[in-house]
Amino acid sequence: MITISKDGKIITLHTASTTYQMAVGPYDYLLHVYYGPRVESDMSYIISYVDRSHSPNPYEADYNKTFSLDTLPQEYPCYGNGDFRNHAVRIQNHDQSYGICLKYKSAKVLDGKYSLPGMPAVYANEKAQTLEVILEDAVSNLEVTLLYGVMEECDVITRAVKIRNRSSVSVRLEKAASCSFDMLYGSYDLICFHGRHGMERIPERDSVTKGKRVLESRRGTSSHHMNPFFILAQEETTETHGECYGFSLLYSGNFKAEVEQDQVGLIRCMMGLHDECFSWKLQPGEEFTTPEAAMSYSREGLEKLSHNYHRLIRHHVCRGPYKTTRRPVLINNWEATYFDFTGEKILNIAKQAAELGVEMLVLDDGWFGKRNGEKAGLGDWYVNEEKLGGTLAELSEGIHTMGMKFGLWIEPEMVNEDSDLYRAHPDWAFTIPRRKPNRGRYQLVLDFSRKEVVDYIFEQISFVGERSGVDYIKMDMNRNLTDIYSVGAQQQNQGVILHKYVLGVYDFLERMLARFPDILIEGCSGGGGRFDAGMLYYTPQIWCSDNTDAIDRTRIQHGTSFGYPISAVGSHVSAVPNHQTGRITNIQTRAVVAMAGSFGYELDLNLITDDEKELVKAQIKDYIRYWDMIQNGSYYRLTDPQVNREIAAWAFVAEDRSEALLNVVTLDAHCNAPIQYVRLRGLDPQAVYSMEGTEKKYSGAALMYAGIQVPELGGQYQAWQVRFYVER
Ligand code: DGJ
């Protein structure tokens, strides 16, 4: 619910359990007042006006030294008006000067949640409201609309900003954050999710101290290296107690999140498009819209914050038929064959998988052009019938005849120099004039900021997709962007390319969804290099990491779960020794870990033992029994595998709390080791839960407050998965 006070000065946004408030302050500056637990009153008294030396005073404050934008909490701070702290928006005016001064003009409340054409945005299928606050700079005639979406039930407030040039001359937009948020005081930690290829989204928690910390990607995609999601948590906040704020950017390109503590302890944080190499010329009448950020607050620890994001992403970001329905258990041939396959080999893998209960075969990289290795073929989206020994339609038909669905890998944004496409259109790949481009995985990046490039690739790929009856697409992206120069843009306009590239990717995906409304698209970028809430708007699941090692995955999936639901995580059982780490784990442990995601296999099931085949059959049956709890239930991090080196434990609890699935993996083994205990959470304390496969019964309260012993599992890398249920 959004309210505007009678005098129009106090604007309040309420979600189910939080309140966000802003005030039109002296001289019409829009000040930030409060974000936290729900409060029904005007809290603008909390803002103090203090004379601080070296903090300038706006001219209209006359000789009032206590009014300075350098000391006040603001809703959307701008560069060049006397606030030396971090700014959300920076403009170069037509006269080359920097600086604007935004003042409050008006606000209105609209029913429903705003959308952002051409970009991902949270959508509402329930009660939601939009607040539009208009700020203006009278001198440059720039109008800035702050958009707020209130998602009551998820305790989420979304933010985006529109900047319109209402003058008769052009200006340059050099920075435009999606959200900015000032906290007057407090001791907070910043939790970021950093990583690298094969080890993505590892949480790191540090105190916020004086100065500025920047979390960013300058790689053209949201990146393996730093995720566009972060948390500010009070120092004492734990998984289940304490206050914390989350910030998630629905964007898949360069981003910048900044957390700054000023001279007197105010914390300002913001998030949005990266301003490096960004310069957007706004001609008279033109408007620029930022990507969307989703903010959430919890006073019940990190778990509640994660649950808010899980609900938001599952119900209000992901789209399509697979949003809440079960995804097919798949087998992917990548780690089974890499590029070395024939149609016959694929059918052989599929046949064995089908016999064990697998529901879909995904044909990975190598089915097109001259793609028999990394150095050739990308861009040539025609089927290599010689390699397959027939058409793709025939292969797909063969798979369908086995009762399985058929999925296909693509990497639309890339081209190899050794391809017909590159030979015909070398200028379609990003290259700086007179320079040689950097290669990444022997490939170059196609200029998706150009519509004709997207058009061509879309037509080629959809032609193949339509003719081969695909049920699923894995859309990969295997290098970062360099050599950014588009021959499609006017020479003075290169500062738009990185953002336009991302818009081109979104356009491609939106067209794919329109052309293939019934298929499931899985995102991928060398594993989890583009794992963000923006991609999840188009691809409800993303291959979480190229690292399929079950033990490393406990850490990767744990970190991922802070900002993203389990339904978003692609996770497979692969062969041992693991191809990335060389580690050997048993097939049961691998399956338990892979079930904390959209479940599948990535090995040749012909090569496992008969006993393992029986286990695979049982695993698939189990997953199909548990999927609703896993995909649509609540996820609980019961241990932190960064801290607890003995076990990793997590649980899923059904929405109605009638069942729970406890999962434990032993990470280490010792002689005469202490017993490990886990306490479940989210159960009905009054209910009696039976432990499946035993005669044992426990009250929900006992399982949550006393906990349960992990049985002796026989050493390192063993798994225990057990279902508790309320008998009806
Ligand atoms: C990177 C992906 O993450 C892998 O799963 C696989 O699809 C390869 N690319 C194929 O080139």
XYZ file of C-alpha atoms and ligand atoms in Angstrom:
739
model
C 0.000 0.000 0.000
C 1.265 3.471 -0.876
C 0.111 6.586 0.922
C 0.826 10.254 0.378
C 0.159 12.519 3.368
C -2.480 15.235 3.036
C 0.120 17.974 2.702
C 1.861 15.868 0.057
C 5.137 15.872 1.991
C 5.367 12.305 3.299
C 5.240 9.363 0.923
C 5.039 5.915 2.476
C 5.220 2.491 0.902
C 4.089 -0.493 2.927
C 4.663 -4.142 2.160
C 3.265 -6.877 4.402
C 5.907 -6.343 7.065
C 8.060 -3.435 5.936
C 7.752 0.316 5.477
C 9.700 2.596 3.173
C 9.311 6.324 3.599
C 10.522 9.486 1.883
C 9.816 13.141 2.580
C 9.713 16.271 0.521
C 12.189 18.295 2.559
C 13.109 21.974 2.695
C 13.489 23.639 -0.710
C 11.745 20.624 -2.306
C 14.635 18.209 -2.051
C 13.424 14.611 -1.814
C 14.878 13.043 1.317
C 14.968 9.419 2.305
C 13.443 8.839 5.721
C 13.156 5.176 6.589
C 13.241 1.565 5.433
C 12.615 -1.191 7.946
C 9.912 -2.969 9.943
C 6.384 -1.764 9.343
C 5.584 1.541 11.071
C 2.449 3.584 10.490
C 3.727 7.053 11.397
C 5.521 10.034 9.926
C 9.172 9.451 10.788
C 10.698 12.510 9.194
C 11.648 13.743 12.692
C 14.564 11.306 12.406
C 16.359 13.613 9.986
C 18.699 16.090 11.669
C 19.855 19.336 10.117
C 23.399 19.931 11.259
C 26.025 22.476 10.397
C 29.079 20.533 9.268
C 32.172 22.299 8.190
C 33.049 21.847 4.521
C 29.589 20.630 3.642
C 28.211 23.240 1.235
C 24.775 24.819 1.421
C 22.505 25.279 -1.577
C 22.056 28.884 -2.593
C 18.351 28.868 -1.768
C 19.167 27.858 1.811
C 20.320 31.412 2.086
C 22.733 31.619 4.993
C 21.361 28.498 6.684
C 24.476 26.430 7.294
C 22.488 23.520 8.709
C 21.054 22.573 5.341
C 23.498 20.651 3.205
C 22.880 17.920 0.684
C 26.254 16.558 1.767
C 24.841 15.500 5.125
C 21.220 14.607 4.408
C 19.781 11.211 3.425
C 18.447 11.446 -0.116
C 16.262 9.385 -2.399
C 18.216 9.874 -5.620
C 21.396 11.901 -5.129
C 22.884 13.673 -8.110
C 26.342 14.789 -9.074
C 27.211 18.451 -8.860
C 24.865 19.898 -6.266
C 27.066 19.955 -3.203
C 26.813 16.328 -2.104
C 30.329 14.908 -2.175
C 29.187 11.392 -1.434
C 28.407 8.882 -4.101
C 25.896 10.004 -6.717
C 23.172 8.035 -8.489
C 22.933 10.224 -11.574
C 25.520 12.211 -13.483
C 24.771 14.390 -16.494
C 26.978 16.302 -18.846
C 24.923 19.265 -19.931
C 24.859 20.709 -23.419
C 27.292 23.446 -22.339
C 29.702 20.647 -21.250
C 29.180 21.412 -17.551
C 28.513 18.551 -15.160
C 25.796 18.736 -12.605
C 22.112 18.984 -12.064
C 19.959 19.663 -9.067
C 16.843 17.541 -8.823
C 13.848 18.900 -6.934
C 10.556 17.243 -6.146
C 7.738 18.071 -8.544
C 4.922 15.560 -8.046
C 3.974 12.026 -7.095
C 1.188 9.695 -8.041
C 0.077 6.220 -7.109
C -0.994 3.810 -9.820
C -2.675 0.444 -9.548
C -0.596 -2.512 -10.671
C 3.096 -2.877 -11.151
C 4.909 -0.873 -13.860
C 6.765 -2.762 -16.590
C 9.924 -1.834 -18.490
C 9.525 -2.468 -22.239
C 12.452 -4.411 -23.669
C 13.885 -5.199 -20.240
C 13.172 -7.703 -17.507
C 10.944 -6.461 -14.716
C 9.054 -7.959 -11.825
C 5.410 -8.485 -12.733
C 2.443 -8.815 -10.463
C -0.433 -11.200 -10.639
C -1.779 -10.024 -7.331
C -2.322 -6.787 -5.485
C 0.555 -4.463 -6.425
C 0.978 -0.730 -6.749
C 3.336 1.662 -8.444
C 4.578 4.963 -7.131
C 5.818 7.492 -9.664
C 7.774 10.389 -8.221
C 8.778 13.134 -10.612
C 11.876 15.187 -9.927
C 13.111 17.939 -12.180
C 16.097 20.118 -12.799
C 14.676 23.496 -13.718
C 17.841 24.708 -15.422
C 18.499 21.803 -17.782
C 14.833 20.849 -18.080
C 15.608 17.286 -17.228
C 12.823 15.223 -15.730
C 13.621 12.191 -13.613
C 10.844 9.750 -12.747
C 11.540 7.468 -9.829
C 9.491 4.292 -10.131
C 8.694 2.148 -7.111
C 6.786 -1.129 -7.318
C 5.300 -2.475 -4.118
C 5.148 -6.271 -3.971
C 3.368 -6.572 -0.658
C 3.390 -10.301 -0.054
C 7.056 -10.738 -0.962
C 8.149 -7.748 1.149
C 9.880 -6.384 -1.915
C 10.095 -2.880 -3.309
C 11.307 -2.584 -6.877
C 12.996 0.489 -8.255
C 13.728 1.876 -11.694
C 14.307 5.343 -13.051
C 13.315 7.164 -16.228
C 15.270 10.199 -17.317
C 13.702 12.454 -19.923
C 15.275 15.378 -21.696
C 12.573 18.041 -21.914
C 14.914 20.714 -23.218
C 15.653 21.735 -26.791
C 19.305 20.649 -26.680
C 20.983 17.303 -26.144
C 22.604 16.184 -22.889
C 24.745 13.182 -22.010
C 23.716 10.764 -19.337
C 26.895 9.398 -17.780
C 25.524 7.512 -14.818
C 22.027 6.387 -13.881
C 21.697 4.013 -10.940
C 18.515 2.003 -10.588
C 18.248 2.623 -6.871
C 19.939 4.497 -4.103
C 19.343 4.013 -0.412
C 20.672 5.989 2.569
C 20.763 4.611 6.098
C 21.325 7.196 8.783
C 23.313 5.066 11.192
C 24.202 1.534 12.244
C 26.946 -1.074 12.128
C 26.485 -3.171 9.059
C 28.239 -5.924 7.187
C 28.282 -6.181 3.433
C 27.766 -9.683 2.067
C 28.778 -10.043 -1.555
C 28.735 -13.101 -3.781
C 32.026 -13.242 -5.598
C 33.541 -16.124 -7.523
C 35.303 -17.352 -10.586
C 34.569 -19.804 -13.381
C 33.656 -23.096 -11.731
C 33.272 -21.567 -8.260
C 30.523 -18.980 -8.524
C 28.620 -16.958 -5.906
C 30.671 -17.592 -2.807
C 29.474 -15.368 0.058
C 31.987 -13.036 1.672
C 31.054 -10.915 4.661
C 32.975 -7.792 5.694
C 32.205 -4.811 7.879
C 31.136 -1.668 6.136
C 33.798 0.864 7.025
C 34.480 4.449 6.085
C 35.010 4.956 2.389
C 33.526 3.138 -0.534
C 33.349 -0.489 -1.603
C 32.456 -1.279 -5.201
C 31.018 -4.595 -6.380
C 30.959 -4.717 -10.132
C 31.200 -6.467 -13.413
C 32.954 -4.806 -16.336
C 32.920 -7.987 -18.420
C 29.808 -7.248 -20.467
C 27.789 -9.832 -18.547
C 26.775 -10.051 -14.928
C 29.759 -12.421 -14.542
C 31.093 -15.388 -12.577
C 33.228 -12.985 -10.607
C 30.710 -10.852 -8.756
C 26.968 -11.358 -8.687
C 24.526 -8.442 -9.054
C 23.028 -9.274 -5.670
C 24.268 -8.146 -2.276
C 23.114 -7.971 1.315
C 23.626 -5.406 4.028
C 23.244 -7.134 7.370
C 23.564 -5.792 10.858
C 26.728 -7.073 12.468
C 24.805 -9.463 14.728
C 22.494 -10.767 11.982
C 22.508 -14.522 11.465
C 20.589 -16.922 9.292
C 17.557 -16.684 11.556
C 17.875 -13.451 13.531
C 18.554 -9.824 12.900
C 18.024 -7.174 10.316
C 19.223 -7.266 6.728
C 18.547 -5.656 3.380
C 18.893 -7.276 -0.024
C 19.557 -5.624 -3.378
C 19.127 -7.546 -6.601
C 19.579 -6.104 -10.059
C 17.452 -7.548 -12.848
C 20.174 -7.024 -15.366
C 22.639 -9.238 -17.221
C 25.378 -6.828 -18.278
C 27.945 -4.547 -16.675
C 26.763 -3.423 -13.263
C 28.036 -1.436 -10.341
C 26.934 -1.691 -6.730
C 28.461 0.830 -4.353
C 28.371 0.912 -0.587
C 29.785 3.990 1.058
C 29.991 5.094 4.648
C 30.283 8.832 5.013
C 32.080 11.044 7.514
C 29.443 10.610 10.219
C 28.495 6.990 9.610
C 25.580 7.309 7.170
C 25.633 4.373 4.763
C 24.665 5.020 1.171
C 24.277 2.122 -1.194
C 23.224 2.022 -4.785
C 23.079 -0.323 -7.690
C 22.624 -0.069 -11.424
C 24.275 -0.051 -14.814
C 28.019 0.385 -14.675
C 29.012 3.916 -15.605
C 32.354 2.878 -17.104
C 32.217 3.334 -20.886
C 28.588 4.351 -20.521
C 27.511 7.594 -22.132
C 23.989 7.944 -23.449
C 23.158 10.977 -25.517
C 19.629 12.137 -24.826
C 18.285 14.204 -27.671
C 15.439 16.644 -26.987
C 12.339 14.654 -26.030
C 14.234 11.377 -25.546
C 14.031 9.212 -22.476
C 16.352 6.637 -20.936
C 15.098 3.889 -18.651
C 17.370 2.114 -16.189
C 17.172 -1.595 -15.456
C 15.199 -2.600 -12.387
C 16.480 -3.303 -8.892
C 14.544 -5.251 -6.276
C 15.092 -4.351 -2.613
C 13.911 -6.374 0.324
C 14.190 -6.148 4.082
C 14.040 -8.823 6.770
C 14.229 -8.541 10.538
C 14.286 -12.314 10.845
C 17.704 -12.925 9.430
C 19.125 -13.951 6.084
C 16.784 -16.909 5.670
C 13.676 -14.729 5.544
C 15.416 -12.363 3.134
C 16.249 -15.280 0.836
C 12.681 -16.556 1.062
C 11.431 -13.132 -0.045
C 13.653 -13.292 -3.137
C 12.793 -16.925 -3.795
C 9.091 -16.104 -3.815
C 9.611 -12.983 -5.907
C 11.694 -14.712 -8.553
C 9.578 -17.857 -8.718
C 6.242 -16.092 -8.965
C 6.971 -12.615 -10.295
C 10.105 -12.871 -12.425
C 10.160 -16.321 -14.060
C 7.624 -16.834 -16.814
C 6.373 -19.589 -19.052
C 4.854 -23.021 -18.658
C 7.728 -24.306 -16.500
C 7.469 -21.545 -13.924
C 5.883 -23.807 -11.319
C 5.410 -27.109 -13.143
C 7.967 -29.873 -12.960
C 10.950 -29.645 -15.252
C 11.858 -32.892 -17.042
C 14.717 -34.939 -15.586
C 17.320 -34.581 -18.303
C 20.483 -36.146 -19.587
C 23.015 -33.832 -21.212
C 25.745 -35.325 -23.393
C 28.415 -32.636 -22.758
C 30.525 -34.356 -20.117
C 29.711 -37.732 -21.694
C 31.100 -36.930 -25.127
C 32.252 -33.315 -25.391
C 32.526 -32.724 -29.184
C 33.157 -36.363 -29.981
C 29.783 -37.824 -30.871
C 27.676 -39.162 -33.699
C 23.912 -39.440 -33.928
C 24.241 -43.109 -33.068
C 26.247 -42.410 -29.933
C 23.643 -39.869 -28.794
C 20.802 -42.321 -29.390
C 22.728 -44.904 -27.427
C 23.104 -42.551 -24.476
C 19.440 -41.600 -24.744
C 18.276 -45.222 -24.889
C 20.019 -46.208 -21.673
C 18.851 -43.015 -19.979
C 15.250 -43.606 -21.060
C 15.372 -47.119 -19.655
C 16.363 -45.712 -16.283
C 13.590 -43.111 -16.300
C 15.291 -39.978 -17.689
C 12.766 -37.781 -19.502
C 14.755 -35.569 -21.865
C 17.989 -35.692 -23.813
C 19.854 -32.450 -24.346
C 22.223 -32.375 -27.295
C 24.986 -30.001 -26.273
C 27.645 -28.176 -28.270
C 28.903 -29.634 -31.572
C 25.833 -30.486 -33.683
C 26.181 -27.649 -36.209
C 28.564 -26.213 -38.803
C 32.108 -27.546 -38.596
C 31.957 -27.611 -34.834
C 34.188 -30.512 -33.818
C 36.173 -28.507 -31.312
C 36.309 -25.032 -29.872
C 37.991 -23.369 -32.841
C 35.333 -23.531 -35.560
C 31.679 -23.406 -36.388
C 30.084 -20.920 -34.007
C 27.737 -18.761 -36.029
C 26.928 -21.460 -38.580
C 23.549 -22.579 -37.339
C 22.968 -25.363 -39.833
C 22.954 -28.992 -38.847
C 26.084 -31.090 -39.369
C 24.211 -34.013 -40.904
C 27.394 -35.837 -41.747
C 28.361 -35.945 -38.087
C 24.868 -36.862 -36.927
C 24.442 -39.416 -39.710
C 21.082 -37.884 -40.608
C 18.985 -34.814 -40.019
C 18.414 -33.254 -36.634
C 14.706 -33.911 -37.135
C 15.498 -37.621 -37.465
C 17.591 -37.585 -34.300
C 14.899 -35.699 -32.464
C 12.313 -38.146 -33.764
C 14.460 -41.032 -32.520
C 14.584 -39.463 -29.057
C 10.867 -38.704 -29.051
C 10.137 -42.296 -30.035
C 11.890 -43.378 -26.851
C 9.304 -41.319 -24.968
C 11.784 -38.552 -24.190
C 11.801 -34.862 -24.887
C 14.552 -33.331 -26.975
C 16.700 -30.336 -26.043
C 19.287 -28.422 -28.036
C 22.301 -26.283 -27.108
C 22.907 -22.929 -28.773
C 25.341 -20.062 -28.325
C 23.772 -17.301 -30.419
C 25.972 -14.388 -29.349
C 29.233 -15.867 -30.602
C 31.174 -16.501 -33.772
C 34.383 -18.344 -34.626
C 36.637 -16.754 -37.217
C 36.594 -20.168 -38.867
C 32.927 -19.986 -39.813
C 30.952 -19.078 -42.895
C 29.224 -16.354 -40.920
C 32.464 -14.620 -39.989
C 33.813 -14.945 -43.515
C 30.650 -13.273 -44.825
C 30.268 -10.626 -42.089
C 33.538 -9.961 -40.254
C 32.167 -6.578 -39.152
C 29.425 -8.332 -37.143
C 31.966 -9.253 -34.472
C 33.063 -6.594 -31.990
C 36.415 -5.236 -33.153
C 38.023 -1.860 -32.564
C 39.010 -0.229 -35.866
C 42.622 -0.848 -36.870
C 43.093 -3.299 -33.975
C 42.975 -7.058 -33.707
C 40.304 -8.312 -31.320
C 40.943 -10.374 -28.198
C 39.815 -13.947 -28.530
C 38.134 -15.833 -25.705
C 37.749 -19.603 -26.019
C 38.873 -18.978 -29.633
C 35.723 -17.011 -30.319
C 34.578 -13.444 -30.935
C 31.412 -11.758 -29.747
C 28.715 -10.851 -32.231
C 27.491 -7.285 -32.057
C 24.022 -7.865 -30.613
C 23.565 -4.115 -30.288
C 22.759 -4.283 -34.029
C 19.265 -5.385 -34.896
C 20.265 -6.957 -38.217
C 22.677 -9.269 -36.394
C 20.030 -10.375 -33.896
C 17.509 -10.787 -36.739
C 19.829 -13.034 -38.693
C 20.854 -15.252 -35.783
C 17.287 -15.496 -34.541
C 16.018 -16.617 -37.948
C 18.797 -19.193 -38.366
C 18.302 -20.717 -34.939
C 14.526 -20.662 -34.948
C 14.541 -22.292 -38.389
C 16.540 -25.226 -36.971
C 14.448 -25.310 -33.788
C 11.161 -25.441 -35.653
C 12.257 -28.180 -37.992
C 13.736 -30.390 -35.315
C 10.882 -30.275 -32.818
C 12.851 -29.016 -29.824
C 11.288 -29.038 -26.375
C 14.106 -27.242 -24.611
C 16.979 -24.926 -25.414
C 20.182 -24.404 -23.472
C 21.419 -20.944 -24.338
C 25.111 -20.658 -23.610
C 27.564 -17.724 -23.705
C 31.190 -18.598 -23.261
C 33.321 -15.503 -23.071
C 33.335 -11.945 -21.792
C 33.041 -8.878 -23.961
C 36.091 -6.990 -25.171
C 36.903 -4.753 -28.137
C 33.624 -2.920 -27.824
C 33.077 -1.000 -30.996
C 29.997 -1.181 -33.117
C 30.047 -0.128 -36.732
C 26.300 0.105 -36.344
C 26.491 3.061 -33.975
C 27.435 6.536 -34.976
C 31.019 7.219 -34.094
C 30.174 9.523 -31.215
C 27.795 7.004 -29.730
C 29.998 4.113 -28.635
C 29.069 4.683 -24.999
C 25.703 3.015 -25.595
C 26.976 -0.289 -26.976
C 27.390 -2.351 -23.833
C 23.841 -1.618 -22.728
C 22.409 -2.022 -26.230
C 24.138 -5.381 -26.460
C 22.238 -6.570 -23.391
C 18.998 -5.188 -24.845
C 19.785 -7.180 -28.014
C 20.169 -10.366 -25.967
C 16.844 -9.667 -24.243
C 15.238 -9.017 -27.624
C 16.560 -12.353 -28.915
C 15.203 -14.174 -25.883
C 11.821 -12.464 -26.013
C 11.490 -13.456 -29.647
C 12.459 -17.045 -28.820
C 9.757 -17.163 -26.155
C 7.209 -15.802 -28.620
C 8.206 -18.268 -31.358
C 8.493 -21.248 -28.984
C 6.022 -20.513 -26.178
C 5.965 -24.075 -24.855
C 9.642 -24.770 -24.511
C 11.904 -24.435 -21.516
C 14.968 -22.260 -22.053
C 17.886 -22.808 -19.704
C 20.411 -20.005 -19.407
C 24.124 -20.736 -19.263
C 27.316 -18.787 -19.538
C 30.283 -21.075 -19.108
C 28.232 -22.386 -16.187
C 26.991 -19.595 -13.967
C 28.566 -16.545 -15.587
C 25.250 -14.854 -16.266
C 23.221 -15.953 -13.283
C 21.053 -12.959 -12.457
C 17.418 -12.082 -11.891
C 17.296 -10.428 -15.332
C 18.091 -13.679 -17.144
C 15.565 -15.528 -15.007
C 12.822 -13.417 -16.603
C 13.527 -15.302 -19.840
C 15.143 -18.545 -18.672
C 13.551 -19.950 -15.510
C 16.640 -22.000 -14.798
C 20.346 -21.411 -15.352
C 23.190 -23.916 -15.463
C 24.657 -23.038 -12.101
C 28.299 -23.870 -12.704
C 30.571 -25.831 -15.023
C 31.853 -27.395 -11.838
C 29.783 -30.549 -11.357
C 31.796 -31.849 -8.399
C 29.247 -32.654 -5.690
C 31.364 -31.275 -2.859
C 32.194 -27.979 -4.532
C 28.563 -27.761 -5.597
C 27.405 -27.797 -1.956
C 29.255 -24.471 -1.607
C 28.232 -23.012 -4.964
C 24.571 -23.895 -4.460
C 24.623 -22.648 -0.868
C 25.924 -19.242 -2.021
C 23.507 -19.117 -4.943
C 20.547 -19.738 -2.645
C 20.894 -16.399 -0.863
C 19.468 -14.481 -3.807
C 17.954 -17.135 -6.054
C 15.441 -19.978 -5.681
C 16.324 -23.645 -6.061
C 14.092 -23.814 -9.141
C 16.584 -21.500 -10.882
C 19.553 -23.806 -10.356
C 20.487 -26.334 -13.055
C 22.305 -29.241 -11.376
C 23.464 -32.596 -12.741
C 24.982 -35.879 -11.644
C 28.220 -36.322 -13.584
C 30.874 -39.022 -13.870
C 33.713 -39.707 -11.445
C 36.542 -38.955 -11.083
C 34.932 -35.570 -11.503
C 36.151 -33.871 -14.685
C 36.800 -30.555 -12.956
C 38.285 -31.591 -9.601
C 39.244 -35.242 -9.992
C 37.290 -36.032 -6.827
C 35.472 -39.318 -6.427
C 32.084 -39.291 -4.755
C 29.455 -41.989 -4.878
C 26.447 -41.679 -7.155
C 24.064 -41.238 -4.232
C 25.946 -38.208 -2.916
C 26.063 -36.736 -6.406
C 22.301 -37.199 -6.770
C 21.457 -35.711 -3.364
C 23.460 -32.602 -4.251
C 22.002 -32.374 -7.767
C 18.488 -32.581 -6.342
C 19.048 -29.148 -4.814
C 18.248 -27.825 -8.241
C 16.615 -28.711 -11.537
C 17.750 -32.292 -11.621
C 19.554 -34.125 -14.387
C 22.471 -36.309 -15.430
C 25.549 -35.492 -17.463
C 27.393 -38.728 -18.129
C 27.024 -41.849 -20.224
C 24.757 -44.058 -18.144
C 25.877 -47.063 -20.198
C 29.189 -46.836 -18.372
C 27.961 -47.174 -14.790
C 27.559 -50.441 -12.906
C 24.279 -52.351 -12.675
C 23.999 -51.445 -9.000
C 24.423 -47.780 -9.877
C 21.762 -48.124 -12.566
C 19.329 -49.344 -9.930
C 20.242 -46.339 -7.797
C 19.672 -43.988 -10.749
C 16.202 -45.465 -11.291
C 15.400 -44.907 -7.623
C 16.848 -41.372 -7.644
C 14.624 -40.337 -10.534
C 11.569 -41.784 -8.827
C 12.513 -39.976 -5.627
C 13.054 -36.677 -7.418
C 9.654 -36.992 -9.064
C 8.121 -37.620 -5.638
C 9.949 -34.681 -4.070
C 9.994 -32.157 -6.913
C 7.116 -30.000 -5.658
C 8.745 -29.617 -2.259
C 12.099 -28.856 -3.902
C 10.872 -26.504 -6.611
C 7.953 -24.810 -4.889
C 8.623 -25.328 -1.180
C 10.884 -23.374 1.164
C 14.628 -23.934 1.224
C 16.580 -23.866 4.489
C 20.351 -23.544 4.779
C 21.017 -25.626 7.880
C 24.793 -25.271 7.844
C 27.226 -22.893 6.257
C 29.690 -25.077 4.322
C 32.244 -22.257 4.474
C 32.236 -22.446 8.262
C 31.195 -26.014 9.051
C 33.867 -28.169 7.458
C 32.277 -31.411 8.706
C 28.865 -31.501 7.039
C 26.744 -29.555 4.598
C 23.046 -29.715 5.480
C 19.975 -28.207 3.893
C 16.266 -28.948 3.845
C 13.156 -28.345 1.779
C 9.820 -27.875 3.493
C 6.504 -28.113 1.644
C 4.444 -24.949 1.572
C 1.812 -26.490 3.867
C 4.581 -27.844 6.167
C 3.223 -31.364 5.797
C 6.576 -32.758 4.682
C 10.253 -31.929 4.680
C 13.304 -33.340 2.972
C 16.521 -33.230 4.967
C 19.823 -33.509 3.076
C 23.240 -33.968 4.639
C 26.620 -34.505 2.982
C 29.739 -35.301 4.984
C 32.584 -33.039 3.969
C 35.278 -34.490 6.166
C 35.938 -37.656 8.191
C 37.749 -38.187 11.476
C 38.575 -41.051 13.795
C 36.318 -41.169 16.875
C 34.477 -38.125 15.559
C 31.884 -36.155 17.505
C 28.286 -36.812 16.511
C 26.876 -34.226 14.126
C 23.436 -32.788 14.843
C 21.146 -30.765 12.634
C 18.127 -28.726 13.589
C 15.414 -28.442 10.996
C 13.468 -25.239 10.501
C 10.142 -24.192 9.063
C 8.192 -27.202 10.407
C 4.886 -27.086 12.242
C 6.011 -27.370 15.882
C 2.733 -29.050 16.902
C 2.689 -31.616 14.121
C 4.063 -35.136 14.407
C 6.423 -36.072 11.588
C 7.190 -39.640 10.610
C 10.639 -40.406 9.324
C 10.189 -42.200 6.016
C 11.429 -45.764 5.897
C 11.434 -46.102 9.689
C 8.960 -46.377 12.553
C 10.337 -43.204 14.096
C 8.144 -40.204 14.839
C 9.152 -36.757 16.054
C 7.259 -33.599 16.834
C 8.087 -30.635 14.615
C 9.230 -28.834 17.761
C 11.655 -31.653 18.614
C 13.164 -31.698 15.121
C 13.556 -27.928 15.186
C 14.671 -27.288 18.758
C 16.439 -30.479 19.870
C 17.515 -31.445 16.361
C 18.461 -34.864 15.141
C 21.694 -36.851 14.985
C 23.232 -37.473 11.617
C 23.720 -41.254 11.499
C 27.140 -42.735 10.952
C 27.425 -42.492 7.168
C 30.752 -44.217 6.652
C 33.187 -41.383 6.160
C 33.805 -38.526 3.835
C 31.529 -37.486 0.941
C 28.586 -39.608 1.992
C 25.004 -38.383 1.810
C 21.891 -38.790 3.900
C 18.559 -37.774 2.438
C 15.479 -38.409 4.503
C 11.855 -37.358 4.221
C 9.730 -36.430 7.217
C 5.993 -36.319 6.720
C 2.790 -35.783 8.626
C 0.533 -38.784 8.320
C -2.912 -37.895 7.075
C 29.882 -24.219 -21.369
C 28.720 -24.836 -20.655
O 28.641 -24.372 -19.354
C 28.845 -26.342 -20.716
O 27.827 -26.946 -19.988
C 28.803 -26.759 -22.164
O 27.535 -26.467 -22.701
C 29.890 -26.067 -22.949
N 29.875 -24.660 -22.752
C 29.758 -26.354 -24.424
O 30.646 -25.654 -25.174
